[in-house]
Amino acid sequence: MRGKPIVDVERCKGCMLCNAVCPENIMGIGERFNRQGLAYAVCVNEEACTTCRSCAIICPESAIRIIKYVEG
Amino acid sequence: MEAKAADFKYVYDRPKSLVDVPTHYCPGCGHGIVHKILAEVIDELGIRDDTIVVAPVGCSVLLYNYIDVDGCEAAHGRAPAVATGLKRVHKDKVVISYQGDGDLLAIGTGEAIHAANRGENFTTIFMNNAIYGMTGGQMAPTTMENQVTKTTPYGRDTADVGFPIRGCELVNTLEAPVFIERCAVYDVKHVLKTKRAIKKGLQNQIEGKGYSFIEVLSMCPTNWGISPVKSAEWVKEVMEPYYKLGNFRDL
Amino acid sequence: MSDQILMKGNEAVGEAAIIAGCRHYFAYPITPQNEIPAYMAKRLPEVGGTFLQAESELAAINMVFGASAAGARAMTSSSSPGISLKQEGISYIAGAELPCVIVDMMRGGPGLGNIAGSQSDYFQATRGGGNGDYRVLVIAPASVQELADMTVKAFDLADHYSIPVMILGDGFLGQMSEPFTLPEPSGKTFDKPWALTGAKGRKPNIIASMRLTPEDLLEKHNLELQKTYQEIEANEVMYESYLLDDAEYVIVAYGTSARISRSAIGELRKEGIKVGLFRPLTLWPYPYKELKAVSDRAKKVLTVEMSLGQMVEDVRLAVQNDSKVDFYGRTGGMLPVSEEIIRKVRSYGG
């Protein structure tokens, strides 16, 4: 696993632009709602994440941060 | 399995100059993207302490709540005049006039053209989403032909209310501006291009080169009545052919 | 004693603004105040200032908004129709609690009217032509000397209370040349921590007139503005009394109308008629109390204006006895005639 997106559940408004730009299409809309009553984005397959940051770059709410695992 | 704190690092994080608060923007709104990349550029250029933003009347009227710099609000359409006054006093500060399509090309056309024509040394970020957002979806000067809005319920009839106005081409007829570019934020490639344009626009100002005009084709899902993802496609398929992207001037 | 110089009223305003430290002036051409932009275009570059001819009066007042928001002393000038165009900007400046000086050399109206002097914008100046419960401090000089002195004072009042201040003259005052002494700078300084200067080492400053969210209620904001206005009403009223001690008849007039009334009073006094002049210098805050004290002792109060009766309403508010209140006015750029004032006051004696 190289890394993954971390979605700020309360900031996400469920616009799903992240999934539209994700090369691996691994961002899905979750089942649960945040306090604003909005379904929020969830990374459905973290193994496939290449940490290309597309989802974070397009996100209008700056709700996505990307982490990269460092060996050792 | 939550990664142990030690063995990862952030490779993408929120810009420091973006105030860490939720925005009032609708899901998929282009303002949020441009605010973020503007904040990123402010961080990268290290100008947080020297920047003043002028917010328009429109959805981005609360811009100054989101960018961690000095800011003020201008009456509808008057941001270029307010920015002129600010810049004439603080020649060493970075002044940004952030406007929507109604603000810049409808009520504020006079101020927009003349600030550009004087070559005022500030940077305009012109958000073109082909509709009036804050007031609930009325026609804008940039509304597309046949586009349905609250005030063009039968679709914009160009025989009746004329054609969408192309901001960059209008500004391009003027001698003074040093940088004119139209960008978009409907996908990552274009967001990064927009960021480069904004960065160039601010660098021009820092180097005292003169007036920069950056038009950004942006999404307004709520008032277009389609999903955010479809809105991004609409910009690409309907707006972009009419509003050609690219650089018009880079002196 | 600094010697006297001869200047047009319009130019005296320009020089006084520079003396007051105004280095940012934005305006648009309109008769009868064109000498001000012309003068500032020459003088401001000499003192390292900014002169900018805006694309409209409306743009000019918004440039003033920006320059003032940046912490600078900023001014614009215009005449009646141009001032109408500035009303939105003035309302925003008041709402954002920004200081500035606006010069209005009134001309005949309504509409395009003509270019002769007039006072038919009293309501617009004192009641405000923009939206919201705001006030503009309005000073109405009656001579080139007073135009100069009051311009310097206007900048101090604007900065002290953080409000728009208007110098309200008319075309005659602007075009008239009179010997006068250049005022001295007041030497007062006002720090502006709220100014937009780049948020170095501090939280960002926000200057705005919108109060959308419930936390910063617009009403709360308005009530704070009102406190400032009450303070101004209590401390900044200015007026002149002329031969009022024994006056049975009082003429109330400001600006050019007051000058004409003075000459009429001279004639009437020769005939033994006890008449005096009450000349408001601030039209807002209006000297209601002071005028009432004078009118209580008088048999008749004649308001003379270059309009069809606007300040007379404030006189009625002050006198609170309509049977005492009379009015004589000419409008459309005409001057009140001294003989007509004399005829009217004579008639009061029965």
PDB file of N, CA, C and O in Angstrom, chain C residues 41-71:
ATOM      1  N   ALA C  41      -5.000  67.671 -10.168  1.00  0.00           N
ATOM      2  CA  ALA C  41      -4.158  66.998 -11.179  1.00  0.00           C
ATOM      3  C   ALA C  41      -2.789  67.665 -11.235  1.00  0.00           C
ATOM      4  O   ALA C  41      -1.762  67.009 -11.441  1.00  0.00           O
ATOM      5  N   LYS C  42      -2.751  68.968 -11.011  1.00  0.00           N
ATOM      6  CA  LYS C  42      -1.465  69.692 -11.027  1.00  0.00           C
ATOM      7  C   LYS C  42      -0.739  69.516  -9.696  1.00  0.00           C
ATOM      8  O   LYS C  42       0.430  69.194  -9.651  1.00  0.00           O
ATOM      9  N   ARG C  43      -1.466  69.697  -8.603  1.00  0.00           N
ATOM     10  CA  ARG C  43      -0.822  69.806  -7.283  1.00  0.00           C
ATOM     11  C   ARG C  43      -0.431  68.460  -6.692  1.00  0.00           C
ATOM     12  O   ARG C  43       0.638  68.299  -6.108  1.00  0.00           O
ATOM     13  N   LEU C  44      -1.257  67.451  -6.814  1.00  0.00           N
ATOM     14  CA  LEU C  44      -0.969  66.197  -6.091  1.00  0.00           C
ATOM     15  C   LEU C  44       0.357  65.559  -6.517  1.00  0.00           C
ATOM     16  O   LEU C  44       1.132  65.140  -5.654  1.00  0.00           O
ATOM     17  N   PRO C  45       0.643  65.515  -7.817  1.00  0.00           N
ATOM     18  CA  PRO C  45       1.960  64.968  -8.166  1.00  0.00           C
ATOM     19  C   PRO C  45       3.106  65.749  -7.522  1.00  0.00           C
ATOM     20  O   PRO C  45       4.137  65.192  -7.190  1.00  0.00           O
ATOM     21  N   GLU C  46       2.893  67.056  -7.280  1.00  0.00           N
ATOM     22  CA  GLU C  46       3.954  67.868  -6.664  1.00  0.00           C
ATOM     23  C   GLU C  46       4.220  67.433  -5.224  1.00  0.00           C
ATOM     24  O   GLU C  46       5.297  67.673  -4.676  1.00  0.00           O
ATOM     25  N   VAL C  47       3.216  66.811  -4.602  1.00  0.00           N
ATOM     26  CA  VAL C  47       3.404  66.421  -3.187  1.00  0.00           C
ATOM     27  C   VAL C  47       3.415  64.891  -3.053  1.00  0.00           C
ATOM     28  O   VAL C  47       3.122  64.339  -1.996  1.00  0.00           O
ATOM     29  N   GLY C  48       3.703  64.230  -4.199  1.00  0.00           N
ATOM     30  CA  GLY C  48       3.807  62.765  -4.156  1.00  0.00           C
ATOM     31  C   GLY C  48       2.467  62.080  -3.954  1.00  0.00           C
ATOM     32  O   GLY C  48       2.391  60.947  -3.466  1.00  0.00           O
ATOM     33  N   GLY C  49       1.392  62.790  -4.346  1.00  0.00           N
ATOM     34  CA  GLY C  49       0.062  62.210  -4.136  1.00  0.00           C
ATOM     35  C   GLY C  49      -0.462  61.561  -5.406  1.00  0.00           C
ATOM     36  O   GLY C  49       0.193  61.567  -6.455  1.00  0.00           O
ATOM     37  N   THR C  50      -1.665  60.984  -5.279  1.00  0.00           N
ATOM     38  CA  THR C  50      -2.312  60.314  -6.429  1.00  0.00           C
ATOM     39  C   THR C  50      -3.526  61.111  -6.855  1.00  0.00           C
ATOM     40  O   THR C  50      -4.448  61.319  -6.063  1.00  0.00           O
ATOM     41  N   PHE C  51      -3.504  61.575  -8.087  1.00  0.00           N
ATOM     42  CA  PHE C  51      -4.723  62.129  -8.695  1.00  0.00           C
ATOM     43  C   PHE C  51      -5.179  61.110  -9.735  1.00  0.00           C
ATOM     44  O   PHE C  51      -4.368  60.621 -10.531  1.00  0.00           O
ATOM     45  N   LEU C  52      -6.456  60.770  -9.725  1.00  0.00           N
ATOM     46  CA  LEU C  52      -6.957  59.833 -10.744  1.00  0.00           C
ATOM     47  C   LEU C  52      -8.314  60.298 -11.222  1.00  0.00           C
ATOM     48  O   LEU C  52      -9.248  60.470 -10.421  1.00  0.00           O
ATOM     49  N   GLN C  53      -8.418  60.532 -12.544  1.00  0.00           N
ATOM     50  CA  GLN C  53      -9.740  60.816 -13.104  1.00  0.00           C
ATOM     51  C   GLN C  53     -10.411  59.485 -13.353  1.00  0.00           C
ATOM     52  O   GLN C  53      -9.955  58.688 -14.183  1.00  0.00           O
ATOM     53  N   ALA C  54     -11.477  59.226 -12.633  1.00  0.00           N
ATOM     54  CA  ALA C  54     -12.162  57.936 -12.724  1.00  0.00           C
ATOM     55  C   ALA C  54     -13.065  57.926 -13.951  1.00  0.00           C
ATOM     56  O   ALA C  54     -13.313  58.953 -14.575  1.00  0.00           O
ATOM     57  N   GLU C  55     -13.579  56.716 -14.250  1.00  0.00           N
ATOM     58  CA  GLU C  55     -14.439  56.582 -15.438  1.00  0.00           C
ATOM     59  C   GLU C  55     -15.862  57.048 -15.128  1.00  0.00           C
ATOM     60  O   GLU C  55     -16.697  57.168 -16.036  1.00  0.00           O
ATOM     61  N   SER C  56     -16.172  57.271 -13.890  1.00  0.00           N
ATOM     62  CA  SER C  56     -17.497  57.796 -13.516  1.00  0.00           C
ATOM     63  C   SER C  56     -17.424  58.235 -12.064  1.00  0.00           C
ATOM     64  O   SER C  56     -16.521  57.828 -11.328  1.00  0.00           O
ATOM     65  N   GLU C  57     -18.397  59.029 -11.643  1.00  0.00           N
ATOM     66  CA  GLU C  57     -18.431  59.450 -10.224  1.00  0.00           C
ATOM     67  C   GLU C  57     -18.609  58.231  -9.338  1.00  0.00           C
ATOM     68  O   GLU C  57     -18.111  58.148  -8.228  1.00  0.00           O
ATOM     69  N   LEU C  58     -19.313  57.284  -9.847  1.00  0.00           N
ATOM     70  CA  LEU C  58     -19.586  56.058  -9.109  1.00  0.00           C
ATOM     71  C   LEU C  58     -18.292  55.288  -8.883  1.00  0.00           C
ATOM     72  O   LEU C  58     -18.000  54.816  -7.789  1.00  0.00           O
ATOM     73  N   ALA C  59     -17.464  55.210  -9.944  1.00  0.00           N
ATOM     74  CA  ALA C  59     -16.168  54.530  -9.776  1.00  0.00           C
ATOM     75  C   ALA C  59     -15.313  55.320  -8.791  1.00  0.00           C
ATOM     76  O   ALA C  59     -14.644  54.741  -7.924  1.00  0.00           O
ATOM     77  N   ALA C  60     -15.380  56.658  -8.896  1.00  0.00           N
ATOM     78  CA  ALA C  60     -14.528  57.506  -8.045  1.00  0.00           C
ATOM     79  C   ALA C  60     -14.809  57.267  -6.563  1.00  0.00           C
ATOM     80  O   ALA C  60     -13.874  57.110  -5.764  1.00  0.00           O
ATOM     81  N   ILE C  61     -16.079  57.210  -6.179  1.00  0.00           N
ATOM     82  CA  ILE C  61     -16.373  57.043  -4.739  1.00  0.00           C
ATOM     83  C   ILE C  61     -15.902  55.657  -4.281  1.00  0.00           C
ATOM     84  O   ILE C  61     -15.491  55.461  -3.134  1.00  0.00           O
ATOM     85  N   ASN C  62     -15.905  54.688  -5.184  1.00  0.00           N
ATOM     86  CA  ASN C  62     -15.433  53.354  -4.785  1.00  0.00           C
ATOM     87  C   ASN C  62     -13.912  53.292  -4.712  1.00  0.00           C
ATOM     88  O   ASN C  62     -13.345  52.519  -3.952  1.00  0.00           O
ATOM     89  N   MET C  63     -13.250  54.164  -5.493  1.00  0.00           N
ATOM     90  CA  MET C  63     -11.796  54.278  -5.351  1.00  0.00           C
ATOM     91  C   MET C  63     -11.482  54.915  -3.996  1.00  0.00           C
ATOM     92  O   MET C  63     -10.533  54.525  -3.304  1.00  0.00           O
ATOM     93  N   VAL C  64     -12.323  55.883  -3.626  1.00  0.00           N
ATOM     94  CA  VAL C  64     -12.164  56.487  -2.294  1.00  0.00           C
ATOM     95  C   VAL C  64     -12.343  55.412  -1.226  1.00  0.00           C
ATOM     96  O   VAL C  64     -11.577  55.332  -0.260  1.00  0.00           O
ATOM     97  N   PHE C  65     -13.332  54.543  -1.415  1.00  0.00           N
ATOM     98  CA  PHE C  65     -13.558  53.425  -0.476  1.00  0.00           C
ATOM     99  C   PHE C  65     -12.258  52.627  -0.316  1.00  0.00           C
ATOM    100  O   PHE C  65     -11.796  52.367   0.789  1.00  0.00           O
ATOM    101  N   GLY C  66     -11.649  52.279  -1.457  1.00  0.00           N
ATOM    102  CA  GLY C  66     -10.423  51.470  -1.410  1.00  0.00           C
ATOM    103  C   GLY C  66      -9.280  52.203  -0.738  1.00  0.00           C
ATOM    104  O   GLY C  66      -8.599  51.654   0.144  1.00  0.00           O
ATOM    105  N   ALA C  67      -9.075  53.459  -1.135  1.00  0.00           N
ATOM    106  CA  ALA C  67      -7.953  54.215  -0.561  1.00  0.00           C
ATOM    107  C   ALA C  67      -8.160  54.418   0.940  1.00  0.00           C
ATOM    108  O   ALA C  67      -7.239  54.289   1.736  1.00  0.00           O
ATOM    109  N   SER C  68      -9.406  54.696   1.325  1.00  0.00           N
ATOM    110  CA  SER C  68      -9.698  54.889   2.751  1.00  0.00           C
ATOM    111  C   SER C  68      -9.523  53.577   3.510  1.00  0.00           C
ATOM    112  O   SER C  68      -8.948  53.554   4.594  1.00  0.00           O
ATOM    113  N   ALA C  69      -9.974  52.478   2.900  1.00  0.00           N
ATOM    114  CA  ALA C  69      -9.810  51.164   3.545  1.00  0.00           C
ATOM    115  C   ALA C  69      -8.328  50.851   3.756  1.00  0.00           C
ATOM    116  O   ALA C  69      -7.943  50.148   4.679  1.00  0.00           O
ATOM    117  N   ALA C  70      -7.496  51.428   2.886  1.00  0.00           N
ATOM    118  CA  ALA C  70      -6.045  51.215   3.005  1.00  0.00           C
ATOM    119  C   ALA C  70      -5.456  52.108   4.088  1.00  0.00           C
ATOM    120  O   ALA C  70      -4.278  52.008   4.396  1.00  0.00           O
ATOM    121  N   GLY C  71      -6.286  53.007   4.652  1.00  0.00           N
ATOM    122  CA  GLY C  71      -5.804  53.847   5.748  1.00  0.00           C
ATOM    123  C   GLY C  71      -5.421  55.241   5.326  1.00  0.00           C
ATOM    124  O   GLY C  71      -4.956  56.049   6.136  1.00  0.00           O
TER     125      GLY C  71
END
